[in-house]
Amino acid sequence: MAMTSSIVQTPIARKISTNAVIRTVLAKGKISRADIAKLTGLSKQTISDVVRDLEDDGWLKPVGQTDGRPGRNAIIYEINASAGLAVSIDLGGTKIAAAICDLLGNVVVETEVPTDPRGGPHLVNQFSDLITQLALAAGTTADKLHLVVLGSPGVLDPATGHINVAPNIPGVDAMDLRQAFSDKMGIPVIIENDVNLAAQGERWRGHGVEVGNFAFVALGTGIGMGIIANGALLRGARGAAGEIAYLPLGGDAFDPGGFTLGTFESAVGSVAMLRRYAGFGGSSASTVADLFAAFNAGETSAIAAIEETARLVAIAIAAIGATLDPELVITGGSIGARPELVNAIRAFLPRCTPYPPRIEISRFGNRAALMGGMGIAVERMHDDLFGVKLRDA
């Protein structure tokens, strides 16, 4: 009597097979079952079973057929990117940028609104309303979103959920923002320093993709740094690694006034640049944009102000280089994105350090933190839903 047999995978074996299939589709994009089998080494029957289940569950979708090959055409599959959605929010002192992204990191919908100046609990309500509106625009509802990644100035205290050293965001140092926000939305919330997120954004899809050691230096109204060391974000013992606003440069480190904004930030932030410009005799610029316009027009006071700022930043980068030895320093923020300043920094660096790192301006402008939030959201969704690490895919 003829006998037939089939191999029934155990739950663990099926999970491993599913992981291998998802990993392959994430890495290769549009692909046939036969090609998945070749790349994974799994049997055609196992691939067929796993792909069928993933398609039934909505994670994979057919997108066409192969052509130009011998034999019958085969169905081509890809990740159903819309099956998983998450939110990235960049909280600033004057504005909030927010976006919903899908499983592949595509932006589904994006917006920007003024920050509620009352801060504290009012921000939680503003976030909730903003996410509800974004979800509606994306054709879904807030409860269908997988998670929220929130970037904020300051340092998150992991024990209390309070955000410290964020003077432009009132009330966040007196509440567990993460818990309050998560309770309000009913979905997980990750809070990260905004400059750390900017570094993550560059690591995900920017200048840092192929670089294991680099620093993202944000220069604007405030000053901060995100550090990628040996391929991973460096947070430090209290989450304050990279708080270069407090470097003892550009002023008296023992002046207690520097405890609020930081000695270095007080010397190179936008307010300091305008003060320096006025000190050099300038009178036509009332904003940093005006200052750069005056620089480009050849005004002596503007040139002196920007060059002195660049000199101080170069010293800070030399200190960063001596401490961290980064291959690359990426600059961003409203001031750090200006090529006039960055070119001056590049000129000063070889004069204050024997090993000046490469300097690049962020590819993302003021969207760097938003990009980093999306990168973390995508990585978390891949891990939660498929057990696949983004960097492994």
mmCIF file of C-alpha atoms in Angstrom:
data_model
loop_
_atom_site.group_PDB
_atom_site.id
_atom_site.type_symbol
_atom_site.label_atom_id
_atom_site.label_comp_id
_atom_site.label_asym_id
_atom_site.label_seq_id
_atom_site.Cartn_x
_atom_site.Cartn_y
_atom_site.Cartn_z
ATOM 1 C CA MET A 1 0.000 0.000 0.000
ATOM 2 C CA ALA A 2 1.350 3.411 -0.966
ATOM 3 C CA MET A 3 2.276 5.626 1.901
ATOM 4 C CA THR A 4 2.359 9.452 1.888
ATOM 5 C CA SER A 5 4.128 11.593 4.433
ATOM 6 C CA SER A 6 4.441 15.264 5.156
ATOM 7 C CA ILE A 7 6.581 17.215 7.543
ATOM 8 C CA VAL A 8 4.581 19.234 10.026
ATOM 9 C CA GLN A 9 6.603 22.051 11.492
ATOM 10 C CA THR A 10 6.581 22.666 15.217
ATOM 11 C CA PRO A 11 5.514 26.164 16.341
ATOM 12 C CA ILE A 12 9.159 27.097 16.948
ATOM 13 C CA ALA A 13 10.240 25.770 13.547
ATOM 14 C CA ARG A 14 7.388 27.648 11.864
ATOM 15 C CA LYS A 15 8.405 30.854 13.644
ATOM 16 C CA ILE A 16 11.988 30.407 12.434
ATOM 17 C CA SER A 17 10.769 29.748 8.888
ATOM 18 C CA THR A 18 8.481 32.777 8.984
ATOM 19 C CA ASN A 19 11.327 34.908 10.285
ATOM 20 C CA ALA A 20 13.559 33.735 7.416
ATOM 21 C CA VAL A 21 10.900 34.506 4.808
ATOM 22 C CA ILE A 22 10.139 37.976 6.180
ATOM 23 C CA ARG A 23 13.860 38.737 6.523
ATOM 24 C CA THR A 24 14.400 37.787 2.872
ATOM 25 C CA VAL A 25 11.477 39.810 1.543
ATOM 26 C CA LEU A 26 12.520 42.849 3.588
ATOM 27 C CA ALA A 27 16.047 42.593 2.209
ATOM 28 C CA LYS A 28 15.197 41.844 -1.422
ATOM 29 C CA GLY A 29 11.858 43.582 -1.988
ATOM 30 C CA LYS A 30 9.718 42.037 -4.744
ATOM 31 C CA ILE A 31 10.520 38.331 -4.908
ATOM 32 C CA SER A 32 9.041 34.973 -5.937
ATOM 33 C CA ARG A 33 8.550 31.929 -3.726
ATOM 34 C CA ALA A 34 11.184 30.026 -5.725
ATOM 35 C CA ASP A 35 13.763 32.748 -5.115
ATOM 36 C CA ILE A 36 12.865 32.857 -1.411
ATOM 37 C CA ALA A 37 13.472 29.101 -1.267
ATOM 38 C CA LYS A 38 16.880 29.485 -2.941
ATOM 39 C CA LEU A 39 17.968 32.235 -0.576
ATOM 40 C CA THR A 40 16.695 30.638 2.633
ATOM 41 C CA GLY A 41 17.380 26.983 1.917
ATOM 42 C CA LEU A 42 13.852 26.107 3.059
ATOM 43 C CA SER A 43 11.781 23.577 1.123
ATOM 44 C CA LYS A 44 9.346 24.780 -1.521
ATOM 45 C CA GLN A 45 6.485 23.303 0.494
ATOM 46 C CA THR A 46 7.511 25.183 3.632
ATOM 47 C CA ILE A 47 7.865 28.411 1.635
ATOM 48 C CA SER A 48 4.427 27.914 0.082
ATOM 49 C CA ASP A 49 2.840 27.317 3.498
ATOM 50 C CA VAL A 50 4.542 30.308 5.136
ATOM 51 C CA VAL A 51 3.835 32.674 2.239
ATOM 52 C CA ARG A 52 0.194 31.593 2.156
ATOM 53 C CA ASP A 53 -0.183 32.254 5.885
ATOM 54 C CA LEU A 54 1.563 35.634 5.633
ATOM 55 C CA GLU A 55 -0.650 36.591 2.704
ATOM 56 C CA ASP A 56 -3.806 35.471 4.524
ATOM 57 C CA ASP A 57 -2.756 37.516 7.567
ATOM 58 C CA GLY A 58 -2.132 40.578 5.413
ATOM 59 C CA TRP A 59 1.660 40.851 5.791
ATOM 60 C CA LEU A 60 2.551 39.898 2.220
ATOM 61 C CA LYS A 61 0.774 40.805 -0.997
ATOM 62 C CA PRO A 62 1.165 39.623 -4.613
ATOM 63 C CA VAL A 63 2.368 42.386 -6.928
ATOM 64 C CA GLY A 64 2.783 40.675 -10.302
ATOM 65 C CA GLN A 65 4.442 37.763 -12.000
ATOM 66 C CA THR A 66 7.927 36.882 -13.199
ATOM 67 C CA ASP A 67 8.605 37.043 -16.911
ATOM 68 C CA GLY A 68 11.492 36.272 -19.211
ATOM 69 C CA ARG A 69 12.305 33.006 -17.445
ATOM 70 C CA PRO A 70 11.929 29.453 -18.695
ATOM 71 C CA GLY A 71 8.800 27.683 -17.508
ATOM 72 C CA ARG A 72 5.637 29.078 -16.000
ATOM 73 C CA ASN A 73 5.476 32.586 -14.640
ATOM 74 C CA ALA A 74 5.617 32.777 -10.846
ATOM 75 C CA ILE A 75 3.805 35.147 -8.525
ATOM 76 C CA ILE A 76 5.955 37.908 -7.054
ATOM 77 C CA TYR A 77 5.354 39.048 -3.465
ATOM 78 C CA GLU A 78 6.342 42.056 -1.372
ATOM 79 C CA ILE A 79 5.706 43.311 2.142
ATOM 80 C CA ASN A 80 2.270 44.860 2.564
ATOM 81 C CA ALA A 81 3.712 48.070 3.949
ATOM 82 C CA SER A 82 0.355 49.483 5.046
ATOM 83 C CA ALA A 83 -0.273 46.518 7.370
ATOM 84 C CA GLY A 84 1.774 48.239 10.093
ATOM 85 C CA LEU A 85 1.705 51.962 10.878
ATOM 86 C CA ALA A 86 3.481 54.028 13.526
ATOM 87 C CA VAL A 87 3.892 57.691 14.476
ATOM 88 C CA SER A 88 7.008 59.824 14.770
ATOM 89 C CA ILE A 89 6.739 63.170 16.603
ATOM 90 C CA ASP A 90 9.420 65.836 16.949
ATOM 91 C CA LEU A 91 8.580 68.166 19.840
ATOM 92 C CA GLY A 92 10.164 71.601 19.681
ATOM 93 C CA GLY A 93 9.774 74.733 21.748
ATOM 94 C CA THR A 94 7.778 76.484 19.013
ATOM 95 C CA LYS A 95 6.545 73.725 16.694
ATOM 96 C CA ILE A 96 5.647 70.056 16.575
ATOM 97 C CA ALA A 97 6.361 67.977 13.477
ATOM 98 C CA ALA A 98 4.599 64.627 13.160
ATOM 99 C CA ALA A 99 4.331 61.847 10.592
ATOM 100 C CA ILE A 100 2.780 58.415 10.183
ATOM 101 C CA CYS A 101 5.044 55.875 8.492
ATOM 102 C CA ASP A 102 4.451 52.332 7.275
ATOM 103 C CA LEU A 103 6.368 49.070 7.681
ATOM 104 C CA LEU A 104 8.940 50.106 5.088
ATOM 105 C CA GLY A 105 9.484 53.587 6.454
ATOM 106 C CA ASN A 106 7.453 55.354 3.790
ATOM 107 C CA VAL A 107 5.806 58.570 4.977
ATOM 108 C CA VAL A 108 2.051 58.129 4.730
ATOM 109 C CA VAL A 109 1.059 61.570 6.023
ATOM 110 C CA GLU A 110 2.970 64.413 7.674
ATOM 111 C CA THR A 111 2.132 67.725 9.335
ATOM 112 C CA GLU A 112 3.532 70.555 11.438
ATOM 113 C CA VAL A 113 1.712 72.657 14.058
ATOM 114 C CA PRO A 114 2.672 75.276 16.688
ATOM 115 C CA THR A 115 3.572 73.870 20.111
ATOM 116 C CA ASP A 116 1.043 74.540 22.849
ATOM 117 C CA PRO A 117 2.947 77.120 24.951
ATOM 118 C CA ARG A 118 1.263 75.912 28.158
ATOM 119 C CA GLY A 119 3.285 72.681 28.002
ATOM 120 C CA GLY A 120 2.847 69.843 30.497
ATOM 121 C CA PRO A 121 -0.483 67.967 30.303
ATOM 122 C CA HIS A 122 -1.639 70.257 27.503
ATOM 123 C CA LEU A 123 1.009 68.692 25.287
ATOM 124 C CA VAL A 124 -0.447 65.226 25.890
ATOM 125 C CA ASN A 125 -3.832 66.447 24.660
ATOM 126 C CA GLN A 126 -2.203 68.144 21.695
ATOM 127 C CA PHE A 127 -0.334 64.964 20.759
ATOM 128 C CA SER A 128 -3.537 62.935 21.021
ATOM 129 C CA ASP A 129 -5.519 65.327 18.823
ATOM 130 C CA LEU A 130 -2.683 65.501 16.315
ATOM 131 C CA ILE A 131 -2.399 61.709 16.031
ATOM 132 C CA THR A 132 -6.170 61.374 15.634
ATOM 133 C CA GLN A 133 -6.087 63.859 12.760
ATOM 134 C CA LEU A 134 -3.104 62.177 11.121
ATOM 135 C CA ALA A 135 -4.719 58.745 11.406
ATOM 136 C CA LEU A 136 -7.875 60.074 9.756
ATOM 137 C CA ALA A 137 -5.808 61.534 6.907
ATOM 138 C CA ALA A 138 -4.053 58.160 6.547
ATOM 139 C CA GLY A 139 -7.372 56.337 6.279
ATOM 140 C CA THR A 140 -7.162 54.595 9.635
ATOM 141 C CA THR A 141 -7.820 55.244 13.324
ATOM 142 C CA ALA A 142 -5.434 55.997 16.176
ATOM 143 C CA ASP A 143 -6.091 52.663 17.899
ATOM 144 C CA LYS A 144 -4.749 50.826 14.829
ATOM 145 C CA LEU A 145 -1.317 52.449 15.151
ATOM 146 C CA HIS A 146 1.446 50.215 16.503
ATOM 147 C CA LEU A 147 3.455 52.731 18.532
ATOM 148 C CA VAL A 148 4.568 56.347 18.882
ATOM 149 C CA VAL A 149 8.163 57.583 18.951
ATOM 150 C CA LEU A 150 8.467 61.040 20.489
ATOM 151 C CA GLY A 151 11.594 63.164 20.178
ATOM 152 C CA SER A 152 12.023 65.887 22.768
ATOM 153 C CA PRO A 153 14.716 68.315 23.877
ATOM 154 C CA GLY A 154 16.320 67.460 27.196
ATOM 155 C CA VAL A 155 17.137 64.216 28.954
ATOM 156 C CA LEU A 156 14.569 61.553 29.819
ATOM 157 C CA ASP A 157 14.861 60.256 33.388
ATOM 158 C CA PRO A 158 14.070 56.526 32.935
ATOM 159 C CA ALA A 159 13.027 56.188 36.585
ATOM 160 C CA THR A 160 10.427 58.981 36.681
ATOM 161 C CA GLY A 161 9.599 59.582 33.010
ATOM 162 C CA HIS A 162 10.335 63.290 33.556
ATOM 163 C CA ILE A 163 12.237 65.201 30.876
ATOM 164 C CA ASN A 164 14.981 67.327 32.402
ATOM 165 C CA VAL A 165 17.132 70.089 30.891
ATOM 166 C CA ALA A 166 14.396 71.251 28.503
ATOM 167 C CA PRO A 167 13.855 74.911 29.467
ATOM 168 C CA ASN A 168 11.861 75.696 26.309
ATOM 169 C CA ILE A 169 9.202 73.044 27.078
ATOM 170 C CA PRO A 170 7.405 74.007 30.320
ATOM 171 C CA GLY A 171 6.001 71.353 32.621
ATOM 172 C CA VAL A 172 7.690 68.264 31.153
ATOM 173 C CA ASP A 173 10.074 68.045 34.099
ATOM 174 C CA ALA A 174 7.210 67.675 36.546
ATOM 175 C CA MET A 175 5.270 64.778 34.999
ATOM 176 C CA ASP A 176 5.742 61.270 33.647
ATOM 177 C CA LEU A 177 5.155 62.329 30.047
ATOM 178 C CA ARG A 178 5.719 58.871 28.623
ATOM 179 C CA GLN A 179 3.172 57.197 30.909
ATOM 180 C CA ALA A 180 0.601 59.968 30.551
ATOM 181 C CA PHE A 181 0.917 59.919 26.767
ATOM 182 C CA SER A 182 0.766 56.110 26.563
ATOM 183 C CA ASP A 183 -2.298 55.992 28.855
ATOM 184 C CA LYS A 184 -4.035 58.651 26.770
ATOM 185 C CA MET A 185 -3.419 56.848 23.463
ATOM 186 C CA GLY A 186 -3.586 53.245 24.623
ATOM 187 C CA ILE A 187 -0.485 52.333 22.588
ATOM 188 C CA PRO A 188 3.231 52.104 23.500
ATOM 189 C CA VAL A 189 5.228 55.349 23.522
ATOM 190 C CA ILE A 190 9.004 55.620 23.170
ATOM 191 C CA ILE A 191 10.590 58.939 24.181
ATOM 192 C CA GLU A 192 14.073 59.816 23.018
ATOM 193 C CA ASN A 193 16.212 62.949 23.001
ATOM 194 C CA ASP A 194 15.619 64.772 19.713
ATOM 195 C CA VAL A 195 19.299 65.007 18.769
ATOM 196 C CA ASN A 196 19.731 61.299 19.490
ATOM 197 C CA LEU A 197 16.855 60.729 17.087
ATOM 198 C CA ALA A 198 18.567 62.919 14.500
ATOM 199 C CA ALA A 199 21.656 60.721 14.811
ATOM 200 C CA GLN A 200 19.451 57.654 14.401
ATOM 201 C CA GLY A 201 17.920 59.200 11.290
ATOM 202 C CA GLU A 202 21.357 59.656 9.751
ATOM 203 C CA ARG A 203 22.254 56.099 10.734
ATOM 204 C CA TRP A 204 19.054 54.819 9.121
ATOM 205 C CA ARG A 205 19.026 56.632 5.778
ATOM 206 C CA GLY A 206 21.553 59.454 5.891
ATOM 207 C CA HIS A 207 25.309 60.020 5.903
ATOM 208 C CA GLY A 208 25.777 57.494 8.707
ATOM 209 C CA VAL A 209 24.445 54.423 6.897
ATOM 210 C CA GLU A 210 27.922 52.975 6.300
ATOM 211 C CA VAL A 211 29.649 54.649 9.261
ATOM 212 C CA GLY A 212 29.967 52.912 12.622
ATOM 213 C CA ASN A 213 31.276 55.890 14.595
ATOM 214 C CA PHE A 214 29.914 59.369 14.081
ATOM 215 C CA ALA A 215 28.400 62.306 15.930
ATOM 216 C CA PHE A 216 25.412 64.447 14.999
ATOM 217 C CA VAL A 217 25.880 68.015 16.254
ATOM 218 C CA ALA A 218 22.757 70.188 16.295
ATOM 219 C CA LEU A 219 23.398 73.929 16.226
ATOM 220 C CA GLY A 220 20.507 76.342 16.536
ATOM 221 C CA THR A 221 18.691 78.077 19.363
ATOM 222 C CA GLY A 222 19.966 75.165 21.453
ATOM 223 C CA ILE A 223 23.032 72.961 21.093
ATOM 224 C CA GLY A 224 23.181 69.171 21.361
ATOM 225 C CA MET A 225 24.864 66.033 20.090
ATOM 226 C CA GLY A 226 23.848 62.465 19.325
ATOM 227 C CA ILE A 227 26.567 59.809 19.322
ATOM 228 C CA ILE A 228 26.712 56.583 17.342
ATOM 229 C CA ALA A 229 29.578 54.508 18.761
ATOM 230 C CA ASN A 230 30.425 51.137 17.204
ATOM 231 C CA GLY A 231 27.079 51.146 15.423
ATOM 232 C CA ALA A 232 24.897 51.865 18.455
ATOM 233 C CA LEU A 233 23.484 54.964 20.122
ATOM 234 C CA LEU A 234 25.524 56.031 23.150
ATOM 235 C CA ARG A 235 23.324 57.359 25.980
ATOM 236 C CA GLY A 236 25.622 57.431 29.005
ATOM 237 C CA ALA A 237 24.871 56.616 32.642
ATOM 238 C CA ARG A 238 21.985 59.088 32.967
ATOM 239 C CA GLY A 239 20.974 59.405 29.321
ATOM 240 C CA ALA A 240 22.907 62.672 29.025
ATOM 241 C CA ALA A 241 25.752 61.623 26.719
ATOM 242 C CA GLY A 242 26.150 64.305 24.063
ATOM 243 C CA GLU A 243 24.882 67.252 26.105
ATOM 244 C CA ILE A 244 27.646 69.420 24.672
ATOM 245 C CA ALA A 245 25.775 72.616 25.571
ATOM 246 C CA TYR A 246 27.562 72.160 28.917
ATOM 247 C CA LEU A 247 31.088 71.890 27.522
ATOM 248 C CA PRO A 248 33.293 74.399 29.399
ATOM 249 C CA LEU A 249 34.075 76.309 26.192
ATOM 250 C CA GLY A 250 33.424 79.868 25.099
ATOM 251 C CA GLY A 251 32.898 81.327 28.555
ATOM 252 C CA ASP A 252 33.488 80.981 32.275
ATOM 253 C CA ALA A 253 32.694 77.387 33.215
ATOM 254 C CA PHE A 254 32.310 78.453 36.857
ATOM 255 C CA ASP A 255 29.623 81.026 36.103
ATOM 256 C CA PRO A 256 26.443 79.488 37.626
ATOM 257 C CA GLY A 257 24.436 81.089 34.825
ATOM 258 C CA GLY A 258 25.878 78.399 32.566
ATOM 259 C CA PHE A 259 24.001 75.741 34.555
ATOM 260 C CA THR A 260 20.762 76.763 32.854
ATOM 261 C CA LEU A 261 21.659 76.837 29.172
ATOM 262 C CA GLY A 262 25.245 75.608 29.289
ATOM 263 C CA THR A 263 28.502 77.480 28.830
ATOM 264 C CA PHE A 264 29.023 76.370 25.229
ATOM 265 C CA GLU A 265 25.397 76.957 24.168
ATOM 266 C CA SER A 266 25.578 80.434 25.687
ATOM 267 C CA ALA A 267 28.575 81.108 23.432
ATOM 268 C CA VAL A 268 27.442 79.666 20.067
ATOM 269 C CA GLY A 269 23.626 79.500 20.061
ATOM 270 C CA SER A 270 21.579 81.817 17.873
ATOM 271 C CA VAL A 271 21.188 84.416 20.643
ATOM 272 C CA ALA A 272 24.955 84.466 21.178
ATOM 273 C CA MET A 273 25.601 84.878 17.461
ATOM 274 C CA LEU A 274 23.383 87.950 17.269
ATOM 275 C CA ARG A 275 24.945 89.362 20.433
ATOM 276 C CA ARG A 276 28.401 88.800 18.962
ATOM 277 C CA TYR A 277 27.352 90.461 15.699
ATOM 278 C CA ALA A 278 26.140 93.547 17.590
ATOM 279 C CA GLY A 279 29.348 93.579 19.599
ATOM 280 C CA PHE A 280 31.343 93.744 16.380
ATOM 281 C CA GLY A 281 29.340 96.822 15.382
ATOM 282 C CA GLY A 282 26.611 95.215 13.287
ATOM 283 C CA SER A 283 23.150 96.737 13.293
ATOM 284 C CA SER A 284 21.249 95.493 10.237
ATOM 285 C CA ALA A 285 20.457 91.919 11.392
ATOM 286 C CA SER A 286 17.753 91.115 13.932
ATOM 287 C CA THR A 287 17.546 87.373 13.186
ATOM 288 C CA VAL A 288 20.074 84.668 12.376
ATOM 289 C CA ALA A 289 18.709 84.555 8.823
ATOM 290 C CA ASP A 290 19.461 88.291 8.566
ATOM 291 C CA LEU A 291 22.944 87.624 9.922
ATOM 292 C CA PHE A 292 23.729 85.083 7.227
ATOM 293 C CA ALA A 293 22.303 87.405 4.581
ATOM 294 C CA ALA A 294 24.643 90.127 5.841
ATOM 295 C CA PHE A 295 27.530 87.633 5.758
ATOM 296 C CA ASN A 296 26.772 86.773 2.132
ATOM 297 C CA ALA A 297 26.594 90.485 1.341
ATOM 298 C CA GLY A 298 30.125 90.867 2.687
ATOM 299 C CA GLU A 299 29.310 92.837 5.843
ATOM 300 C CA THR A 300 32.417 92.853 8.033
ATOM 301 C CA SER A 301 30.565 92.530 11.350
ATOM 302 C CA ALA A 302 28.593 89.507 10.111
ATOM 303 C CA ILE A 303 31.730 87.817 8.773
ATOM 304 C CA ALA A 304 33.497 88.341 12.105
ATOM 305 C CA ALA A 305 30.504 86.988 14.094
ATOM 306 C CA ILE A 306 30.148 83.840 12.012
ATOM 307 C CA GLU A 307 33.891 83.162 11.893
ATOM 308 C CA GLU A 308 34.198 83.534 15.670
ATOM 309 C CA THR A 309 31.259 81.140 16.115
ATOM 310 C CA ALA A 310 32.884 78.678 13.702
ATOM 311 C CA ARG A 311 36.168 78.903 15.625
ATOM 312 C CA LEU A 312 34.443 77.960 18.890
ATOM 313 C CA VAL A 313 32.533 75.093 17.239
ATOM 314 C CA ALA A 314 35.777 73.816 15.706
ATOM 315 C CA ILE A 315 37.331 73.686 19.193
ATOM 316 C CA ALA A 316 34.324 71.709 20.435
ATOM 317 C CA ILE A 317 34.607 69.271 17.509
ATOM 318 C CA ALA A 318 38.320 68.893 18.262
ATOM 319 C CA ALA A 319 37.365 67.959 21.836
ATOM 320 C CA ILE A 320 34.774 65.520 20.532
ATOM 321 C CA GLY A 321 37.397 64.016 18.236
ATOM 322 C CA ALA A 322 39.881 63.567 21.064
ATOM 323 C CA THR A 323 37.234 61.862 23.207
ATOM 324 C CA LEU A 324 35.217 59.766 20.749
ATOM 325 C CA ASP A 325 37.394 59.570 17.624
ATOM 326 C CA PRO A 326 34.428 59.754 15.215
ATOM 327 C CA GLU A 327 34.982 59.119 11.536
ATOM 328 C CA LEU A 328 32.348 61.723 10.722
ATOM 329 C CA VAL A 329 30.592 64.688 12.314
ATOM 330 C CA ILE A 330 27.201 65.576 10.854
ATOM 331 C CA THR A 331 25.854 69.054 11.516
ATOM 332 C CA GLY A 332 22.209 70.026 11.599
ATOM 333 C CA GLY A 333 19.769 72.468 13.109
ATOM 334 C CA SER A 334 18.874 75.911 11.817
ATOM 335 C CA ILE A 335 22.491 77.103 12.165
ATOM 336 C CA GLY A 336 24.349 73.824 11.668
ATOM 337 C CA ALA A 337 22.695 73.362 8.274
ATOM 338 C CA ARG A 338 24.178 76.611 6.943
ATOM 339 C CA PRO A 339 27.080 75.916 4.553
ATOM 340 C CA GLU A 340 28.580 79.329 5.333
ATOM 341 C CA LEU A 341 29.172 78.281 8.942
ATOM 342 C CA VAL A 342 30.179 74.711 8.129
ATOM 343 C CA ASN A 343 32.741 75.820 5.538
ATOM 344 C CA ALA A 344 34.267 78.110 8.168
ATOM 345 C CA ILE A 345 34.342 75.237 10.687
ATOM 346 C CA ARG A 346 36.126 73.056 8.131
ATOM 347 C CA ALA A 347 38.720 75.779 7.642
ATOM 348 C CA PHE A 348 39.396 76.130 11.389
ATOM 349 C CA LEU A 349 39.532 72.405 12.252
ATOM 350 C CA PRO A 350 43.011 71.593 10.866
ATOM 351 C CA ARG A 351 44.364 74.494 12.937
ATOM 352 C CA CYS A 352 43.207 73.039 16.278
ATOM 353 C CA THR A 353 43.412 69.254 15.836
ATOM 354 C CA PRO A 354 45.868 66.993 13.988
ATOM 355 C CA TYR A 355 43.068 64.574 13.032
ATOM 356 C CA PRO A 356 40.078 66.610 11.869
ATOM 357 C CA PRO A 357 37.033 64.403 11.212
ATOM 358 C CA ARG A 358 35.032 64.672 8.019
ATOM 359 C CA ILE A 359 32.182 67.188 8.327
ATOM 360 C CA GLU A 360 28.889 66.798 6.469
ATOM 361 C CA ILE A 361 25.628 68.736 6.647
ATOM 362 C CA SER A 362 22.588 66.585 7.447
ATOM 363 C CA ARG A 363 20.635 65.376 4.444
ATOM 364 C CA PHE A 364 17.349 65.903 6.248
ATOM 365 C CA GLY A 365 17.456 69.540 7.372
ATOM 366 C CA ASN A 366 14.955 70.136 10.166
ATOM 367 C CA ARG A 367 13.414 66.679 9.559
ATOM 368 C CA ALA A 368 16.373 64.715 10.950
ATOM 369 C CA ALA A 369 14.732 63.916 14.314
ATOM 370 C CA LEU A 370 11.472 63.026 12.566
ATOM 371 C CA MET A 371 13.400 60.640 10.303
ATOM 372 C CA GLY A 372 15.111 59.084 13.299
ATOM 373 C CA GLY A 373 11.771 58.527 14.992
ATOM 374 C CA MET A 374 10.494 56.749 11.898
ATOM 375 C CA GLY A 375 13.623 54.620 11.751
ATOM 376 C CA ILE A 376 13.160 53.500 15.350
ATOM 377 C CA ALA A 377 9.437 52.903 14.730
ATOM 378 C CA VAL A 378 10.138 50.712 11.705
ATOM 379 C CA GLU A 379 12.802 48.765 13.575
ATOM 380 C CA ARG A 380 10.454 48.220 16.511
ATOM 381 C CA MET A 381 7.576 47.111 14.249
ATOM 382 C CA HIS A 382 9.797 44.624 12.427
ATOM 383 C CA ASP A 383 10.993 43.219 15.742
ATOM 384 C CA ASP A 384 7.565 43.124 17.399
ATOM 385 C CA LEU A 385 5.649 41.773 14.433
ATOM 386 C CA PHE A 386 8.200 39.484 12.808
ATOM 387 C CA GLY A 387 11.078 39.068 15.244
ATOM 388 C CA VAL A 388 13.359 40.668 12.654
ATOM 389 C CA LYS A 389 15.888 43.324 13.599
ATOM 390 C CA LEU A 390 16.042 46.135 11.035
ATOM 391 C CA ARG A 391 19.841 46.110 10.943
ATOM 392 C CA ASP A 392 19.745 42.369 10.245
ATOM 393 C CA ALA A 393 17.295 42.676 7.376
#
